[in-house]
Each structure stands twice: as C-alpha cells, then as structure tokens.
PDB file of C-alpha atoms in Angstrom:
ATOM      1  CA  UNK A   5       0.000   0.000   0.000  1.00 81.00           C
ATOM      2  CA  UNK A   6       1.021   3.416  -1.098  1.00 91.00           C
ATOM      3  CA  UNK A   7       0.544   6.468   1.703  1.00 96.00           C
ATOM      4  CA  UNK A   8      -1.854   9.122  -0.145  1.00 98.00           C
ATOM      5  CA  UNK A   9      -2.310  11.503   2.841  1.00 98.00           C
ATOM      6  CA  UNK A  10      -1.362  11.355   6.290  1.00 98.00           C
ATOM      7  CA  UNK A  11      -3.760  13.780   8.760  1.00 98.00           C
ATOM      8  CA  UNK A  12      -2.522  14.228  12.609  1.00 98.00           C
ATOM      9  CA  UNK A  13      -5.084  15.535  14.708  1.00 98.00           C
ATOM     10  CA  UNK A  14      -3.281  19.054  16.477  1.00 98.00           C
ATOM     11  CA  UNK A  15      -6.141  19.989  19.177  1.00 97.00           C
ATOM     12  CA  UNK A  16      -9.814  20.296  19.407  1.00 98.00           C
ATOM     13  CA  UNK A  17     -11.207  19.415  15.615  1.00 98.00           C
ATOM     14  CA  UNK A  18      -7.958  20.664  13.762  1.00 98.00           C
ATOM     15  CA  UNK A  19      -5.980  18.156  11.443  1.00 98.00           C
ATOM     16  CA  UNK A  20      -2.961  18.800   9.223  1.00 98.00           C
ATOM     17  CA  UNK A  21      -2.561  16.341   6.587  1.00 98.00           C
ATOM     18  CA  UNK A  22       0.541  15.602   5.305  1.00 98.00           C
ATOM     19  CA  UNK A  23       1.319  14.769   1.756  1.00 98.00           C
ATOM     20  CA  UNK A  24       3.479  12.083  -0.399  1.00 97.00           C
ATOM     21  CA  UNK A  25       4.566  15.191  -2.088  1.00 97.00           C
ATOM     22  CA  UNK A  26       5.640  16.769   1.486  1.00 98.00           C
ATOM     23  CA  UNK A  27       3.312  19.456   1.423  1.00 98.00           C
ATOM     24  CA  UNK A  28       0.421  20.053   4.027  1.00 98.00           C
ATOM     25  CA  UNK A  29      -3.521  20.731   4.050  1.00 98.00           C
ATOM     26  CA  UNK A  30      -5.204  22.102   6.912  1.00 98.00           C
ATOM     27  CA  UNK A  31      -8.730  21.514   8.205  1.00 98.00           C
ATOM     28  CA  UNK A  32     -10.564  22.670  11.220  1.00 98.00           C
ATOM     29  CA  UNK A  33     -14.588  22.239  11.897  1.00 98.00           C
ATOM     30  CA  UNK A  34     -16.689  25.116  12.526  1.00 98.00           C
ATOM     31  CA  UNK A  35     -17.247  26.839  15.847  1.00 97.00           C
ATOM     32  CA  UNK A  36     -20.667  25.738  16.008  1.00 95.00           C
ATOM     33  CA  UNK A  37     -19.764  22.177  16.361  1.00 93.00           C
ATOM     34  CA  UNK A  38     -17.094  22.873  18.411  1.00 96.00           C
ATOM     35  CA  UNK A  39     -13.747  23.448  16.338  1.00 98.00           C
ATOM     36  CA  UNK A  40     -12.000  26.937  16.504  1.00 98.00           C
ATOM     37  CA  UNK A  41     -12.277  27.724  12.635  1.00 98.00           C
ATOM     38  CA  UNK A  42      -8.799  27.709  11.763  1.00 98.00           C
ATOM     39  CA  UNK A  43      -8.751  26.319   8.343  1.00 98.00           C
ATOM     40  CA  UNK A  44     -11.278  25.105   5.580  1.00 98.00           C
ATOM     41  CA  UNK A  45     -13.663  22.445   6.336  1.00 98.00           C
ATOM     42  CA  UNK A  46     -13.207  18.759   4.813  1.00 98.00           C
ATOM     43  CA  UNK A  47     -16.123  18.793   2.721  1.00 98.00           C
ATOM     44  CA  UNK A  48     -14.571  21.999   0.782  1.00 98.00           C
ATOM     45  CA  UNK A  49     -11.371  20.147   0.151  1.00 98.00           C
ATOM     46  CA  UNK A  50     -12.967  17.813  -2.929  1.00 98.00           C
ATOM     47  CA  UNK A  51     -14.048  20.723  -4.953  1.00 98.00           C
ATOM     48  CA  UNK A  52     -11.035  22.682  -4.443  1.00 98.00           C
ATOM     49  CA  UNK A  53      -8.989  19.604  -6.138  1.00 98.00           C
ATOM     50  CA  UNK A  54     -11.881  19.663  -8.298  1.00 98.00           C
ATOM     51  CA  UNK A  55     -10.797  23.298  -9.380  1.00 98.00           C
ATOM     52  CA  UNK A  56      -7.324  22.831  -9.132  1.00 98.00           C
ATOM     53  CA  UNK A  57      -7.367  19.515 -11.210  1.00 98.00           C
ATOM     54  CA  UNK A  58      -9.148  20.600 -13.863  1.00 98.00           C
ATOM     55  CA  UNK A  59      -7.614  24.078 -13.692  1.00 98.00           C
ATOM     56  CA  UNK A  60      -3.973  22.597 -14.783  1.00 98.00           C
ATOM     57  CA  UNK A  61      -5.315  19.941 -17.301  1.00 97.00           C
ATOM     58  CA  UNK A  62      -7.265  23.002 -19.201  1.00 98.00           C
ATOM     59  CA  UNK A  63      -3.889  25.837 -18.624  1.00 98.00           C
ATOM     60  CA  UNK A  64      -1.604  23.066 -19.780  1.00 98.00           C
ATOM     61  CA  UNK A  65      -3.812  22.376 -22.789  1.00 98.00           C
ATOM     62  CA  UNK A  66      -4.209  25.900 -23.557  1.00 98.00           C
ATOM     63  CA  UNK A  67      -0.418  26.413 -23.386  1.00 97.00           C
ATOM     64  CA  UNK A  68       0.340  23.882 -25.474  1.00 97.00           C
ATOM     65  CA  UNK A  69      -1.976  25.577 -28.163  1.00 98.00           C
ATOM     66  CA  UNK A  70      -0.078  28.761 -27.560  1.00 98.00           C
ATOM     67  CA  UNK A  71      -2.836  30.814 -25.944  1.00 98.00           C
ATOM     68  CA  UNK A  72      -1.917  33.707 -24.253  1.00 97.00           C
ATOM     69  CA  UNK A  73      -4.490  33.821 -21.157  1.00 98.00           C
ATOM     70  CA  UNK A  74      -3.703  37.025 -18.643  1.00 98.00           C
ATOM     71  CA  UNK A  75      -6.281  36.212 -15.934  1.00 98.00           C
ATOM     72  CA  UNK A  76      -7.854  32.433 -15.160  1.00 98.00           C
ATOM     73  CA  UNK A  77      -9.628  31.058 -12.499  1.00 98.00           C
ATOM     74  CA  UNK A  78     -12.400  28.166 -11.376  1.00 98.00           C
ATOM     75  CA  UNK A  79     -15.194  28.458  -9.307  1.00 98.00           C
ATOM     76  CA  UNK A  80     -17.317  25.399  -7.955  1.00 98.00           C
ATOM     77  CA  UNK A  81     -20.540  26.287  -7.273  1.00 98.00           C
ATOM     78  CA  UNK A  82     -23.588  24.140  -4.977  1.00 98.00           C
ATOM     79  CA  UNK A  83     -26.539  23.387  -6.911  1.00 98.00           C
ATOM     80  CA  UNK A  84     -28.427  20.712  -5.090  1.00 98.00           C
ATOM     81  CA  UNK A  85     -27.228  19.032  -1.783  1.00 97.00           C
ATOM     82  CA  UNK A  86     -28.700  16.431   0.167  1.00 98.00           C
ATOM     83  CA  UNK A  87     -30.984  17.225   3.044  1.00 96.00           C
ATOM     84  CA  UNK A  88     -30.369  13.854   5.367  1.00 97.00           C
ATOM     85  CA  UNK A  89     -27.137  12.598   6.394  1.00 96.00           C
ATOM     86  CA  UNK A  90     -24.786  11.987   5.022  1.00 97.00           C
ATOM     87  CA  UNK A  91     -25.065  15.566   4.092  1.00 96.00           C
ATOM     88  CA  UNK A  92     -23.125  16.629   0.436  1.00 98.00           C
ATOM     89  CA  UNK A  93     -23.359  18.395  -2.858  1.00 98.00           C
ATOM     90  CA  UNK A  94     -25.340  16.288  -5.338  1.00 98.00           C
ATOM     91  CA  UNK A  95     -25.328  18.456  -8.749  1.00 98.00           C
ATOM     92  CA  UNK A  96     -22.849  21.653  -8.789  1.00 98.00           C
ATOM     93  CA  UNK A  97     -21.163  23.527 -11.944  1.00 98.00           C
ATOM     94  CA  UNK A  98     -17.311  24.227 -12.468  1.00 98.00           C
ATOM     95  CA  UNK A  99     -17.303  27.782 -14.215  1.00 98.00           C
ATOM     96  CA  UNK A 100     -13.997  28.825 -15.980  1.00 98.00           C
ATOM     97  CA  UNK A 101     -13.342  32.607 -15.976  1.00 98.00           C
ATOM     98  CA  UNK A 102     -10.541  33.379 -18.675  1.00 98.00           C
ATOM     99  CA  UNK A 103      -9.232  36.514 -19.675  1.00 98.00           C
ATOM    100  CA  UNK A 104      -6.396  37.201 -22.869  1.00 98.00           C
ATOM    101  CA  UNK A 105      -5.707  35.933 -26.208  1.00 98.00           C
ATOM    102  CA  UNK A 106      -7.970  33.016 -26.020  1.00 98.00           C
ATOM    103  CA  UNK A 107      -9.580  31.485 -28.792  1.00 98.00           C
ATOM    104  CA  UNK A 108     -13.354  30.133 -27.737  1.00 98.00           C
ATOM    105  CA  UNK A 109     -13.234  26.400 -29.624  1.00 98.00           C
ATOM    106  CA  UNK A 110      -9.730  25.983 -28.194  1.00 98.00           C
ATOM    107  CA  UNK A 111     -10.789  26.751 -24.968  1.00 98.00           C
ATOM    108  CA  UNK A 112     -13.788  24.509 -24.898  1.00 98.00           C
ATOM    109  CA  UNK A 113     -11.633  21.697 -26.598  1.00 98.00           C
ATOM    110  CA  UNK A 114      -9.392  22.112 -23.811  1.00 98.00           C
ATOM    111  CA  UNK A 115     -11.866  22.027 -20.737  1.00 98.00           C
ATOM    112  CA  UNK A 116     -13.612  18.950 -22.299  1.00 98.00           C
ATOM    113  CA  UNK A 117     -10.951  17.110 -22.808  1.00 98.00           C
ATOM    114  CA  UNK A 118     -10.256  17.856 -18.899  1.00 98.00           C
ATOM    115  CA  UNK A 119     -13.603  16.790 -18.063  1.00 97.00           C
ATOM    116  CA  UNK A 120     -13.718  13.993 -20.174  1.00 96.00           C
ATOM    117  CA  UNK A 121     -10.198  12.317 -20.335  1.00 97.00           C
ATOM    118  CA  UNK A 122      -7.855  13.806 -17.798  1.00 97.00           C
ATOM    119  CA  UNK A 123      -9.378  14.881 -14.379  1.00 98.00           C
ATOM    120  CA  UNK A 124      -8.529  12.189 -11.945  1.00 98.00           C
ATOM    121  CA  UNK A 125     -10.681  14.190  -9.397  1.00 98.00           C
ATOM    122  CA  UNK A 126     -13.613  15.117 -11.776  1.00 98.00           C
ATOM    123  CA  UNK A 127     -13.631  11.049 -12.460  1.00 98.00           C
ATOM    124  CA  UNK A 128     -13.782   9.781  -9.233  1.00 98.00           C
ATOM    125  CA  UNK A 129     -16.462  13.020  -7.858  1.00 98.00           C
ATOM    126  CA  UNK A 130     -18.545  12.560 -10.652  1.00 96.00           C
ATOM    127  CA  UNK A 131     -20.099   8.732  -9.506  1.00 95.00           C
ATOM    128  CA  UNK A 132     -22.030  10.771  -6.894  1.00 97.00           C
ATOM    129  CA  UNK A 133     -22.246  14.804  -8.158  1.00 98.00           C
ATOM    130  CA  UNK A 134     -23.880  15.421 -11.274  1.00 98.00           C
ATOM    131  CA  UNK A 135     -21.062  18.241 -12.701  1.00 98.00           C
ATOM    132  CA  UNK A 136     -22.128  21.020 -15.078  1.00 98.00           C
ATOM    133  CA  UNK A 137     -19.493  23.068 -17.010  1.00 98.00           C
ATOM    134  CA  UNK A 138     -19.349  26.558 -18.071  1.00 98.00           C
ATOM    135  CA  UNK A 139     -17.253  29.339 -19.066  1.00 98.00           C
ATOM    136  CA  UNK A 140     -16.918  33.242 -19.032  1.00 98.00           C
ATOM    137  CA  UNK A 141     -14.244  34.108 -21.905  1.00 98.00           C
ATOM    138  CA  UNK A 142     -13.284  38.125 -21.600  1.00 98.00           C
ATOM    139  CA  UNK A 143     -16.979  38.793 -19.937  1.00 98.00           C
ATOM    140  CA  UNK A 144     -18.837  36.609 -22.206  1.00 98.00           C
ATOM    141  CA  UNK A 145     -20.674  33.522 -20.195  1.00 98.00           C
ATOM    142  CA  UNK A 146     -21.667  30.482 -21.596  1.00 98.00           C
ATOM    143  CA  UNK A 147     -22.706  26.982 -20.372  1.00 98.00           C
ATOM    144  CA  UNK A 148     -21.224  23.662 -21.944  1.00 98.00           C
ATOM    145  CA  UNK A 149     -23.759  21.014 -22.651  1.00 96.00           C
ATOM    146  CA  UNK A 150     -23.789  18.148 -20.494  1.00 94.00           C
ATOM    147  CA  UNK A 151     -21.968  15.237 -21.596  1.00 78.00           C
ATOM    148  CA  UNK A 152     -22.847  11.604 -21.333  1.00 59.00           C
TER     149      UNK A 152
ATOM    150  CA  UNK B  20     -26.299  28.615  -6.665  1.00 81.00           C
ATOM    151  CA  UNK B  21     -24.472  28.979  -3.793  1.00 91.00           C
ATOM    152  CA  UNK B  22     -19.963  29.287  -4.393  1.00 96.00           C
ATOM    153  CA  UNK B  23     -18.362  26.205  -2.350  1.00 98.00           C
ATOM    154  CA  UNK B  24     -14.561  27.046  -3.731  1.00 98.00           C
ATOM    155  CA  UNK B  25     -13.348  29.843  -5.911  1.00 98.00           C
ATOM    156  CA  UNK B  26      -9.949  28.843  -7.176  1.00 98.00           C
ATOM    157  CA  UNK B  27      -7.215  31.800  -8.353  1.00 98.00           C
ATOM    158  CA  UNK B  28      -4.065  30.910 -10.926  1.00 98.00           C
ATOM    159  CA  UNK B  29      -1.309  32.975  -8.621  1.00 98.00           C
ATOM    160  CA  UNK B  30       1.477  31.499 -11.377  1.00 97.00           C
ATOM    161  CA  UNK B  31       2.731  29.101 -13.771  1.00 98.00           C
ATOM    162  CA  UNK B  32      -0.003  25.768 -12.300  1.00 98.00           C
ATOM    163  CA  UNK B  33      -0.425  27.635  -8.483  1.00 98.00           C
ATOM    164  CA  UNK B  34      -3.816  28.126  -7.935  1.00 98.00           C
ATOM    165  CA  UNK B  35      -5.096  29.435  -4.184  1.00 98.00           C
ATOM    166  CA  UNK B  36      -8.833  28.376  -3.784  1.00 98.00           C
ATOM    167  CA  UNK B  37     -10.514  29.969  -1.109  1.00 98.00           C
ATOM    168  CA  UNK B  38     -13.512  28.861   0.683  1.00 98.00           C
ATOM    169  CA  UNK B  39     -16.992  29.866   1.854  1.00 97.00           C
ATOM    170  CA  UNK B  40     -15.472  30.100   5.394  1.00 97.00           C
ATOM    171  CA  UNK B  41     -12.924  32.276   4.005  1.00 98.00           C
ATOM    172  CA  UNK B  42     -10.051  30.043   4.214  1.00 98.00           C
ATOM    173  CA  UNK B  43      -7.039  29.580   1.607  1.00 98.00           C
ATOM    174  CA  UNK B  44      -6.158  26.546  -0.086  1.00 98.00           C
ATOM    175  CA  UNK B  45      -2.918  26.324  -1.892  1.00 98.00           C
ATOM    176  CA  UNK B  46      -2.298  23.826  -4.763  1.00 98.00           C
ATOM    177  CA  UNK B  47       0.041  23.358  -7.435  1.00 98.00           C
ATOM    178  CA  UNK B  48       1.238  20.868  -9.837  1.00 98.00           C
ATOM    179  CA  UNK B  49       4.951  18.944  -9.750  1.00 98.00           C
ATOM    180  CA  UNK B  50       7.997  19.900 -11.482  1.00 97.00           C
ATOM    181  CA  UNK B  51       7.601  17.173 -14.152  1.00 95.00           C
ATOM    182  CA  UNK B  52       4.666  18.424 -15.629  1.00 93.00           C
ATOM    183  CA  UNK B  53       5.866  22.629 -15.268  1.00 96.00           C
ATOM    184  CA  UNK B  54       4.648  22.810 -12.044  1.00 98.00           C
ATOM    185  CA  UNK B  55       6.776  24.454  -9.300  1.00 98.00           C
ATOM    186  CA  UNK B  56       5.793  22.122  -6.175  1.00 98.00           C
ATOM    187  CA  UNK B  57       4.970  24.755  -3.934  1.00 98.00           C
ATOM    188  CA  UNK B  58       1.911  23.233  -2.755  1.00 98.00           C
ATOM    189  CA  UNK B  59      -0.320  19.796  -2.884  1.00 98.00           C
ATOM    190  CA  UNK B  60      -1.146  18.566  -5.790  1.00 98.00           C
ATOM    191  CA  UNK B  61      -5.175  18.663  -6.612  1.00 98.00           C
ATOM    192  CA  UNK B  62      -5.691  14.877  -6.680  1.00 98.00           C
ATOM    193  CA  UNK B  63      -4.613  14.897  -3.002  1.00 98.00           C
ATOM    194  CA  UNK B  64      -7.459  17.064  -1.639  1.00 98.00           C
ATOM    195  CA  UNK B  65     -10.137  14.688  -1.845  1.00 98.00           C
ATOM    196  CA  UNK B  66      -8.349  11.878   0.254  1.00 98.00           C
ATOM    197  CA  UNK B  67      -6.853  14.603   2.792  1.00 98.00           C
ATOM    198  CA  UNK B  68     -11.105  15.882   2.841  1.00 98.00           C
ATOM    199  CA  UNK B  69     -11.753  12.317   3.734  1.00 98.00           C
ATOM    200  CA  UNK B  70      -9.446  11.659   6.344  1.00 98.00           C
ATOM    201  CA  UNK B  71     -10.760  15.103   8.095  1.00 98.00           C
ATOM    202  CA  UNK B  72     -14.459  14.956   7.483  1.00 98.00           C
ATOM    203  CA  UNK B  73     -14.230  10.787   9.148  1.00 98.00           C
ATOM    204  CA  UNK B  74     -11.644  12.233  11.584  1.00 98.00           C
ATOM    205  CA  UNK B  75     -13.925  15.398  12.713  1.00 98.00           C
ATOM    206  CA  UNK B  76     -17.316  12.713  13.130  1.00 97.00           C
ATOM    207  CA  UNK B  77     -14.836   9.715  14.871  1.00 98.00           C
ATOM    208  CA  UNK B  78     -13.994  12.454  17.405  1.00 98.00           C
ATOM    209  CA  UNK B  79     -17.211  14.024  18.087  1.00 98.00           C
ATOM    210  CA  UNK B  80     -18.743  10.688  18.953  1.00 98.00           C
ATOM    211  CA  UNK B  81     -15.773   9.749  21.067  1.00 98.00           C
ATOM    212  CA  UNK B  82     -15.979  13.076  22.911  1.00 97.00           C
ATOM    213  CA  UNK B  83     -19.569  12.288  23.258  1.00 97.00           C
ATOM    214  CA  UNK B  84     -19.000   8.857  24.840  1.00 98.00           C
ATOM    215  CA  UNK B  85     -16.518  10.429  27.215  1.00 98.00           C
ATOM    216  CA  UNK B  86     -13.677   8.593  25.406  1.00 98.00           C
ATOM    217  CA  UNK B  87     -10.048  10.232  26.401  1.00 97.00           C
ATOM    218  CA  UNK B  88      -7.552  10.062  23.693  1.00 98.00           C
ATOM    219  CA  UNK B  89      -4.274  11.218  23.854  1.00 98.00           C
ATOM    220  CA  UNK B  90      -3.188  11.442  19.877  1.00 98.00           C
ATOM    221  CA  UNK B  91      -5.674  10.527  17.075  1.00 98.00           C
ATOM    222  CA  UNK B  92      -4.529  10.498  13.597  1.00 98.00           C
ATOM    223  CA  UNK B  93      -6.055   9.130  10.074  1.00 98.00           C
ATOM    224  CA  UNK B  94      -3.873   7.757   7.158  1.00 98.00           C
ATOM    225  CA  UNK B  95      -5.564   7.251   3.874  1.00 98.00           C
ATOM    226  CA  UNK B  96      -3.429   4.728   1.916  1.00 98.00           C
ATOM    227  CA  UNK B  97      -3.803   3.905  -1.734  1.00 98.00           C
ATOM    228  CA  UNK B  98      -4.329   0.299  -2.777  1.00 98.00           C
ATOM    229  CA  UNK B  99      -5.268   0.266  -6.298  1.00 98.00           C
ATOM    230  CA  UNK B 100      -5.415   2.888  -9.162  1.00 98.00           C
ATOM    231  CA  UNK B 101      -6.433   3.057 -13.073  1.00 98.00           C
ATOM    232  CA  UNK B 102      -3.236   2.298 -15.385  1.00 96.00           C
ATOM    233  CA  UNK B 103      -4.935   4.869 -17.684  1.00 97.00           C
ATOM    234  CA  UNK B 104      -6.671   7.793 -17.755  1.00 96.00           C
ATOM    235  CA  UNK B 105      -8.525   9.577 -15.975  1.00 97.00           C
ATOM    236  CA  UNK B 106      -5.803   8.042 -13.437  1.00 96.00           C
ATOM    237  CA  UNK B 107      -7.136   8.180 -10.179  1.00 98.00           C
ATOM    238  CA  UNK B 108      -7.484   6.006  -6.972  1.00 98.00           C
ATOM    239  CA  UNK B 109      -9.893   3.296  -7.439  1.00 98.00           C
ATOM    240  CA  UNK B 110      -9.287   1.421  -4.111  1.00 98.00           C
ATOM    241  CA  UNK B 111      -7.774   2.741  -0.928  1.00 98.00           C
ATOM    242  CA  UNK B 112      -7.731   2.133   3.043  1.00 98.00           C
ATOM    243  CA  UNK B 113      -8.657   4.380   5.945  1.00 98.00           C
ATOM    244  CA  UNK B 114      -6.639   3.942   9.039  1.00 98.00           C
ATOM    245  CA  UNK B 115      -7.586   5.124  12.908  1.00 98.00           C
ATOM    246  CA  UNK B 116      -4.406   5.598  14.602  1.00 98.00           C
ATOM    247  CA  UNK B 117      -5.377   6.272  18.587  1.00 98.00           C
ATOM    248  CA  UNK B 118      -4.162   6.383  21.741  1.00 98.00           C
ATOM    249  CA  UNK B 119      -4.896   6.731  25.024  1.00 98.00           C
ATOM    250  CA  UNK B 120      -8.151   4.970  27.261  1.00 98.00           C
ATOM    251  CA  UNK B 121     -10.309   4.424  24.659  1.00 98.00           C
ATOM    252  CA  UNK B 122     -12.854   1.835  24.611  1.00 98.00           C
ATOM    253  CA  UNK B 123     -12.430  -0.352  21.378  1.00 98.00           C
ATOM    254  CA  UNK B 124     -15.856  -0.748  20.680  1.00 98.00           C
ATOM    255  CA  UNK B 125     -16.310   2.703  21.296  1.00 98.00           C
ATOM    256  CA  UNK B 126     -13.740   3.436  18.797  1.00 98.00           C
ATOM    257  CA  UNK B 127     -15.511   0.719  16.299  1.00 98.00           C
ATOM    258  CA  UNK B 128     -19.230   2.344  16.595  1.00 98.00           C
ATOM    259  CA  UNK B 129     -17.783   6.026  16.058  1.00 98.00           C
ATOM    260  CA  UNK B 130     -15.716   4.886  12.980  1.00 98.00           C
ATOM    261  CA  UNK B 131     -18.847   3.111  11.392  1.00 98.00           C
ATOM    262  CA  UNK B 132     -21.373   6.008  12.301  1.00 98.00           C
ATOM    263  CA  UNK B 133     -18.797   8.571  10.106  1.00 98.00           C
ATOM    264  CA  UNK B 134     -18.524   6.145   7.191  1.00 97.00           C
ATOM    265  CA  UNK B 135     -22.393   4.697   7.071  1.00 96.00           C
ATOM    266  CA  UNK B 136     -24.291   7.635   8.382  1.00 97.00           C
ATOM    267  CA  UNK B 137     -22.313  10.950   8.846  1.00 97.00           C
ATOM    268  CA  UNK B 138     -19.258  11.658   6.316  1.00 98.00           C
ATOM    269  CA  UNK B 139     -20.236  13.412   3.267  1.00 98.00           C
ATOM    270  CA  UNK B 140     -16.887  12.940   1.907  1.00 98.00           C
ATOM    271  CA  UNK B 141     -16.844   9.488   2.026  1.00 98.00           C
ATOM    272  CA  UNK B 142     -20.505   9.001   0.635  1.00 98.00           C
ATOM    273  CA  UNK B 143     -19.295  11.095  -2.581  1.00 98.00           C
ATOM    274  CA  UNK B 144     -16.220   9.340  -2.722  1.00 98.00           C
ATOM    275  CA  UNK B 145     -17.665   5.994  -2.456  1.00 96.00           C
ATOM    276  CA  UNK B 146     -18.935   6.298  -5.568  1.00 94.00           C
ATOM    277  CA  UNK B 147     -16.022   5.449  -7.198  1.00 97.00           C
ATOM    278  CA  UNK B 148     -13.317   4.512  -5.062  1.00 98.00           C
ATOM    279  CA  UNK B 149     -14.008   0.996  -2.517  1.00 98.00           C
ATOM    280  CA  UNK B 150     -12.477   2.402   0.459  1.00 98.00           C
ATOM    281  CA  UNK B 151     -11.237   0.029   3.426  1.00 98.00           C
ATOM    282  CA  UNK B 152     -11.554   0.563   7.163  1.00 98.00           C
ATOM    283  CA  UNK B 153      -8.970  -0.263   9.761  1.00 98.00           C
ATOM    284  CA  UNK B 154      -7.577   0.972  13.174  1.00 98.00           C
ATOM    285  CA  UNK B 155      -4.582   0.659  15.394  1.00 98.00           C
ATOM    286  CA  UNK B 156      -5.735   1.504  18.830  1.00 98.00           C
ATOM    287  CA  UNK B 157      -2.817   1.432  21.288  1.00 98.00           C
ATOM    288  CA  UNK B 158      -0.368  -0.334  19.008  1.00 98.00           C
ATOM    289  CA  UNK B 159      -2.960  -2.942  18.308  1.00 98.00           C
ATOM    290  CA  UNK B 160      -3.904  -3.440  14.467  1.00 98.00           C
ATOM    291  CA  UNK B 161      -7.323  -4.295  13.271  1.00 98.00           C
ATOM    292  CA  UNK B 162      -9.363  -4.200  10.052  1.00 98.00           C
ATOM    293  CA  UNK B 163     -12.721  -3.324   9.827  1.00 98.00           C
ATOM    294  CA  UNK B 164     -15.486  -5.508   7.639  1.00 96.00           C
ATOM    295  CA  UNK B 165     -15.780  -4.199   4.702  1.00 94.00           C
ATOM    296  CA  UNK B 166     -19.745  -2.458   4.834  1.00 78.00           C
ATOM    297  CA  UNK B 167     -22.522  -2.964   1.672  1.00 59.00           C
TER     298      UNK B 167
END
C-alpha cells in the first residue's frame, strides 16, 4: 500500500494532513460544532482539487496551443445538496473565468478534454455529483452542454 | 447557486482556492509536468477531505462517549489505481491511529457512524473509489469488515 495523505489531529477538531509530495492541508470544523475555525472544512477540500485539477489539465492544454491567457480562475458552485445525512453536494457547476488571447473552440476543446479524459478528481467526484461546465471568456458567459 | 470554492491561478499551475469560510487553499502541480511544487497537488485534496471529514465525526462521537484520547490520527493509503486515464485512486484504506483509554468498541461504533451515516466525503467518494476501514488503537492493528 502506497501512503496518499497522512492527517494528525493538532487539538480540538484541527488536522494537518501531510502529503506524499511533502506538502500540508489544513482543516478545522466550525465553531458551532465545536472546532475553533482555523482552516477550511473537509467537505470543501474535494471541490477545491476539483478546481485545481481541472484548472492545470485546461492551462496546460491551452499552453500547449499557444494561448496567451492574462487572468484564469475556477469556481465550484452548490446546486443541489442532500438534506439527510450523510449531508453533500449532489449536482454543482465548475465555471472557468478566462481573460487574454484566447480562442473560444480551443478553450472549450481544452476544458472537455479535462472533463472527459484527464481529471482524476472530476472522475472519481462525478459517480455521486452530477457536474455542469461553463465558461466566461473576456466577460462573455456560456454553459457547456452536459456530456454523457 | 451557492460558491463552495473559488480557485485563483497565482502562477505558472499555483492556484489558491478559497472557501466559503474564508479560508485559503494552496495547490500546485509537480515539477515534471511545469509545475513548481509549492503546494499539494489537486488529486490529493479529496483523500486529505476524507481523512478530516471521518476524523472530525470519529472524534465528536468519542468526545460524546466520554472517550479520552491522547493522539488521534487518520492515514488514507492507496491500494489500487487506473493504469490509464482519468488516473485516479480506485481502491484505498482508511486507518484510525489512537491512543490513550479508549474503549475499542467505542472506537468501532464512532468509525462506522462517520462512514455509514455521517461523512459526506466518504458518501461522494464511495462512488467510485471501494475504500477500506482499519484501526490501530494502542499499538494494536485491526481491520474493519468491509460495509454494503
């Protein structure tokens, strides 16, 4: 067996994981349940690797078609969540907001073949959360159809 | 819709997400690809998410049950994976590393309330990746039966 992530509880409700790659992720629980708010909650850290995941397949896609991008970022928003326990996101949307030298096709090409070939994260979230896709290119928003 | 992450390219693959609860979470991809390592790689979050969200629920029910533990830590260790892409975990184990006077059967019900009834994590996670349950209470080893 392979270590993916190590998390040592510090006090109260805070954990720092550790890393294979060395590097660590904090977490805390809210005050209402008890923790001190420190750090993010675990049930934000998914969707953040969502972001990031499909954040570097699409800007190493784009690069390699020589796009010249000045401002990029990914948002995960909630749709629809459960209401019993256990309680999570069941349908959300990963928006793309690009600014630059970015040609439209290229830039869907490259966030569907994220979505659809790359994204470890995307892969593995998507056999429980229904994922929409979307984009806002220089101001401009559109939504990608839904695939399969 | 309601945001859960909003994810910012700092530089070259660094992206900082931040969270509803205004925290900061830093990611970035390895040197191999162009990355520049300063942070976890995306594909970690979700395991280091579930090793929080079944540590935060494990604890809570101990504290409840007037358990007193000296150190509590979870390891999430891979134990299969795709050979090709998306590449992702498709099997991994959960380990319960505790110490102090903690009742074992204690320990058991408050690790199988998180994974059946409380940890949203898990439940998305699940979908996808067959996760494994196990805990080493005191220096003493033991695997969970695998649930469903």
């Amino acid at each position: 067996m392979a270590s993916i992530v190590s998390a040592k509880l510090e006090s109260g409700y805070r954990f720092v994981a550790e890393t294979t790659t060395g590097h660590k992720i904090e977490m805390d629980a809210g005050e209402k349940i008890g923790g001190a708010d420190t750090a993010a909650r675990p049930s934000a850290l998914p969707f953040a690797g969502l972001a990031g995941c499909t954040g570097i397949d699409t800007l190493s896609i784009l690069k390699k078609m020589k796009q010249e991008y000045t401002s990029f970022a990914v948002d995960v928003e909630g749709i629809d969540q459960t209401t019993e326990y256990p309680k999570h996101w069941t349908e959300i949307k990963v928006v793309f907001t690009v600014e630059g030298e970015v040609d439209e096709n290229k830039l869907v090409k490259s966030i569907n073949l994220s979505r659809e070939k790359y994204c470890g994260v995307s892969a593995i979230l998507k056999g429980k959360v229904k994922i929409h896709y979307g984009y806002i290119l220089n101001g401009e928003s559109t939504d990608l159809p839904d695939s399969e």
